[in-house]
mmCIF file of C-alpha atoms in Angstrom:
data_model
loop_
_atom_site.group_PDB
_atom_site.id
_atom_site.type_symbol
_atom_site.label_atom_id
_atom_site.label_comp_id
_atom_site.label_asym_id
_atom_site.label_seq_id
_atom_site.Cartn_x
_atom_site.Cartn_y
_atom_site.Cartn_z
ATOM 1 C CA MET A 7 89.257 136.381 64.874
ATOM 2 C CA ASN A 8 86.956 139.351 65.602
ATOM 3 C CA ASP A 9 85.180 138.862 62.263
ATOM 4 C CA LEU A 10 84.608 135.169 62.962
ATOM 5 C CA ILE A 11 83.545 135.741 66.566
ATOM 6 C CA ARG A 12 80.746 138.002 65.328
ATOM 7 C CA ASP A 13 79.155 134.892 63.820
ATOM 8 C CA PHE A 14 78.878 133.438 67.326
ATOM 9 C CA ILE A 15 78.144 136.370 69.645
ATOM 10 C CA GLU A 16 76.340 139.679 69.504
ATOM 11 C CA LYS A 17 78.066 143.014 68.991
ATOM 12 C CA ASP A 18 76.876 144.290 72.399
ATOM 13 C CA VAL A 19 78.833 141.499 74.116
ATOM 14 C CA ILE A 20 81.993 142.360 72.162
ATOM 15 C CA ASP A 21 81.471 146.014 73.078
ATOM 16 C CA SER A 22 80.934 145.036 76.717
ATOM 17 C CA LEU A 23 84.220 143.146 76.759
ATOM 18 C CA ASP A 24 86.005 146.169 75.322
ATOM 19 C CA LEU A 25 84.411 148.374 77.985
ATOM 20 C CA LEU A 26 85.268 145.875 80.721
ATOM 21 C CA LEU A 27 88.919 145.840 79.700
ATOM 22 C CA ASP A 28 89.166 149.633 79.260
ATOM 23 C CA SER A 29 87.060 151.020 82.105
ATOM 24 C CA SER A 30 88.092 151.914 85.614
ATOM 25 C CA ASP A 31 84.538 152.735 86.724
ATOM 26 C CA ASN A 32 83.275 150.007 89.067
ATOM 27 C CA ALA A 33 79.664 150.328 87.912
ATOM 28 C CA GLU A 34 80.680 149.945 84.246
ATOM 29 C CA ILE A 35 82.978 147.060 85.114
ATOM 30 C CA SER A 36 80.236 145.241 86.998
ATOM 31 C CA LYS A 37 77.635 145.776 84.256
ATOM 32 C CA SER A 38 80.045 144.780 81.471
ATOM 33 C CA ALA A 39 81.263 141.731 83.390
ATOM 34 C CA SER A 40 77.659 140.560 83.818
ATOM 35 C CA ILE A 41 76.998 140.870 80.086
ATOM 36 C CA VAL A 42 80.177 139.002 79.172
ATOM 37 C CA ALA A 43 79.549 136.331 81.822
ATOM 38 C CA SER A 44 76.077 135.777 80.396
ATOM 39 C CA LEU A 45 77.809 134.199 77.370
ATOM 40 C CA PHE A 46 78.490 131.225 79.612
ATOM 41 C CA GLY A 47 75.045 131.143 81.195
ATOM 42 C CA SER A 48 76.177 132.929 84.315
ATOM 43 C CA ASP A 49 73.827 134.751 86.602
ATOM 44 C CA PHE A 50 76.688 134.941 89.076
ATOM 45 C CA ASP A 51 76.685 137.906 91.461
ATOM 46 C CA ILE A 52 80.213 139.300 91.468
ATOM 47 C CA SER A 53 79.553 141.321 94.617
ATOM 48 C CA SER A 54 78.481 138.324 96.711
ATOM 49 C CA ASP A 55 81.269 136.942 98.886
ATOM 50 C CA GLU A 56 79.336 133.718 99.470
ATOM 51 C CA SER A 57 78.838 133.160 95.731
ATOM 52 C CA THR A 58 82.497 133.920 95.108
ATOM 53 C CA LYS A 59 83.631 131.357 97.682
ATOM 54 C CA LYS A 60 81.381 128.691 96.166
ATOM 55 C CA LEU A 61 82.631 129.537 92.682
ATOM 56 C CA ILE A 62 86.283 129.333 93.759
ATOM 57 C CA THR A 63 85.630 125.915 95.300
ATOM 58 C CA SER A 64 83.862 124.643 92.178
ATOM 59 C CA PHE A 65 86.529 126.115 89.903
ATOM 60 C CA LYS A 66 89.346 124.519 91.874
ATOM 61 C CA LYS A 67 87.673 121.103 92.020
ATOM 62 C CA ASN A 68 86.674 121.077 88.362
ATOM 63 C CA LEU A 69 89.994 122.360 87.047
ATOM 64 C CA THR A 70 91.925 119.924 89.239
ATOM 65 C CA LEU A 71 89.830 117.074 87.876
ATOM 66 C CA LEU A 72 90.273 118.307 84.309
ATOM 67 C CA ILE A 73 94.047 118.498 84.764
ATOM 68 C CA GLN A 74 94.267 115.081 86.425
ATOM 69 C CA LYS A 75 92.070 113.354 83.847
ATOM 70 C CA THR A 76 93.674 114.876 80.760
ATOM 71 C CA TRP A 77 95.776 112.291 78.981
ATOM 72 C CA VAL A 78 99.244 113.616 78.153
ATOM 73 C CA ASP A 79 102.478 112.305 76.756
ATOM 74 C CA HIS A 80 104.983 111.216 79.356
ATOM 75 C CA SER A 81 107.028 114.353 78.621
ATOM 76 C CA ASP A 82 104.123 116.563 79.785
ATOM 77 C CA PHE A 83 103.417 114.700 83.020
ATOM 78 C CA SER A 84 105.596 117.072 85.029
ATOM 79 C CA LEU A 85 103.677 120.011 83.534
ATOM 80 C CA LYS A 86 100.463 118.564 84.977
ATOM 81 C CA GLU A 87 102.069 118.463 88.408
ATOM 82 C CA GLU A 88 103.387 122.035 88.043
ATOM 83 C CA ILE A 89 99.943 123.310 87.071
ATOM 84 C CA LEU A 90 98.337 121.640 90.082
ATOM 85 C CA VAL A 91 100.873 123.329 92.377
ATOM 86 C CA LYS A 92 100.293 126.704 90.664
ATOM 87 C CA LEU A 93 96.533 126.235 90.953
ATOM 88 C CA GLU A 94 96.814 125.546 94.673
ATOM 89 C CA LYS A 95 98.907 128.705 95.221
ATOM 90 C CA TYR A 96 96.615 130.761 93.007
ATOM 91 C CA CYS A 97 93.488 129.690 94.891
ATOM 92 C CA ALA A 98 95.127 130.394 98.243
ATOM 93 C CA SER A 99 95.963 133.930 97.072
ATOM 94 C CA ILE A 100 92.481 134.736 95.802
ATOM 95 C CA GLU A 101 90.956 133.355 98.985
ATOM 96 C CA GLU A 102 93.027 136.083 100.671
ATOM 97 C CA ASN A 103 91.535 138.632 98.221
ATOM 98 C CA LYS A 104 94.827 139.143 96.338
ATOM 99 C CA TRP A 105 93.243 139.178 92.883
ATOM 100 C CA ALA A 106 95.475 141.866 91.392
ATOM 101 C CA GLU A 107 98.622 140.073 92.533
ATOM 102 C CA VAL A 108 97.866 136.814 90.729
ATOM 103 C CA PHE A 109 96.478 137.873 87.351
ATOM 104 C CA GLY A 110 99.629 136.731 85.508
ATOM 105 C CA SER A 111 99.544 133.388 87.316
ATOM 106 C CA PHE A 112 95.929 132.941 86.316
ATOM 107 C CA THR A 113 96.506 133.545 82.611
ATOM 108 C CA LYS A 114 99.533 131.226 82.708
ATOM 109 C CA ILE A 115 97.482 128.469 84.343
ATOM 110 C CA LEU A 116 94.800 128.866 81.675
ATOM 111 C CA ALA A 117 97.341 128.697 78.853
ATOM 112 C CA ASP A 118 98.990 125.620 80.378
ATOM 113 C CA VAL A 119 95.677 123.799 80.880
ATOM 114 C CA ILE A 120 94.632 124.520 77.297
ATOM 115 C CA TYR A 121 98.006 123.207 76.138
ATOM 116 C CA LEU A 122 97.438 120.005 78.137
ATOM 117 C CA MET A 123 94.027 119.570 76.540
ATOM 118 C CA PHE A 124 94.990 120.319 72.933
ATOM 119 C CA GLY A 125 98.769 119.892 72.754
ATOM 120 C CA SER A 126 100.779 121.974 70.327
ATOM 121 C CA MET A 127 97.589 122.805 68.401
ATOM 122 C CA ALA A 128 96.793 125.276 71.216
ATOM 123 C CA LYS A 129 99.793 127.363 70.169
ATOM 124 C CA SER A 130 98.811 127.381 66.501
ATOM 125 C CA PRO A 131 97.623 130.671 64.993
ATOM 126 C CA ASP A 132 94.543 128.786 63.744
ATOM 127 C CA PHE A 133 93.596 127.456 67.171
ATOM 128 C CA ALA A 134 90.957 130.126 67.862
ATOM 129 C CA GLU A 135 89.076 129.280 64.686
ATOM 130 C CA TYR A 136 89.525 125.549 65.319
ATOM 131 C CA ALA A 137 88.146 125.907 68.861
ATOM 132 C CA LEU A 138 85.103 127.855 67.643
ATOM 133 C CA ARG A 139 84.319 125.238 65.052
ATOM 134 C CA ILE A 140 84.695 122.125 67.236
ATOM 135 C CA ASP A 141 83.032 123.567 70.341
ATOM 136 C CA PRO A 142 81.597 127.080 69.957
ATOM 137 C CA GLU A 143 81.179 127.591 73.713
ATOM 138 C CA PHE A 144 84.815 126.681 74.323
ATOM 139 C CA GLY A 145 85.853 128.786 71.331
ATOM 140 C CA ILE A 146 84.075 131.789 72.831
ATOM 141 C CA PHE A 147 85.859 131.111 76.118
ATOM 142 C CA TRP A 148 89.182 130.994 74.255
ATOM 143 C CA TRP A 149 88.325 134.293 72.525
ATOM 144 C CA TYR A 150 87.665 135.783 75.976
ATOM 145 C CA VAL A 151 90.962 134.496 77.374
ATOM 146 C CA ASN A 152 92.887 135.778 74.354
ATOM 147 C CA SER A 153 91.294 139.194 74.815
ATOM 148 C CA LEU A 154 92.897 139.537 78.241
ATOM 149 C CA PRO A 155 96.231 141.343 78.505
ATOM 150 C CA GLU A 156 99.312 139.498 79.743
ATOM 151 C CA SER A 157 99.593 141.894 82.653
ATOM 152 C CA ASN A 158 97.677 144.870 83.964
ATOM 153 C CA ASP A 159 97.564 147.613 86.558
ATOM 154 C CA TRP A 160 93.853 147.209 87.276
ATOM 155 C CA SER A 161 92.173 147.440 90.648
ATOM 156 C CA ASN A 162 91.692 144.339 92.747
ATOM 157 C CA GLU A 163 87.946 144.449 92.008
ATOM 158 C CA LYS A 164 88.428 144.645 88.236
ATOM 159 C CA ASN A 165 90.893 141.747 88.290
ATOM 160 C CA LYS A 166 88.385 139.798 90.365
ATOM 161 C CA ALA A 167 85.571 140.456 87.875
ATOM 162 C CA VAL A 168 87.703 139.461 84.875
ATOM 163 C CA MET A 169 88.945 136.270 86.509
ATOM 164 C CA LEU A 170 85.534 135.254 87.862
ATOM 165 C CA ILE A 171 84.140 135.194 84.319
ATOM 166 C CA ALA A 172 86.765 132.658 83.235
ATOM 167 C CA MET A 173 86.442 130.763 86.492
ATOM 168 C CA TYR A 174 82.696 130.457 86.007
ATOM 169 C CA PHE A 175 83.189 128.887 82.590
ATOM 170 C CA LEU A 176 85.795 126.443 83.859
ATOM 171 C CA ALA A 177 83.814 125.568 86.980
ATOM 172 C CA ASN A 178 80.961 124.477 84.748
ATOM 173 C CA TYR A 179 82.869 123.006 81.771
#
């Protein structure tokens, strides 16, 4: 995937993602997060509480709509309902500034939503390449999500920065 992704994004962005995921320095995290977020057209200020609140609201509304409007087989209808409940709990936690506590919930919500959108294809080893080819912006988002660890011991601020990047994409998708 890293070879293919280089056809779509610059090396400095890939390096910034690596630095974002590896660093514990808040200045490096903030700078790297801004570079990565710029992939999605973001000029979002991670340090602004007002901007964060607006982004959370937009993210929640847009993702709820995406989940509700996604056509699924009858067997996946209960999954849609579960995701909506998880999303509600997740948003309540981040509104209380509990970013580090809900990272695993966030990545699970993302994986479930992508499954709703693409079905079993989303679990295919070729899905990343498929996503890049059908919708490069979404494919880059999927590359970003797949770069995230399943769990972490990061600071609350680093978790916030990492999640806000994905939230920005989904709030504007």
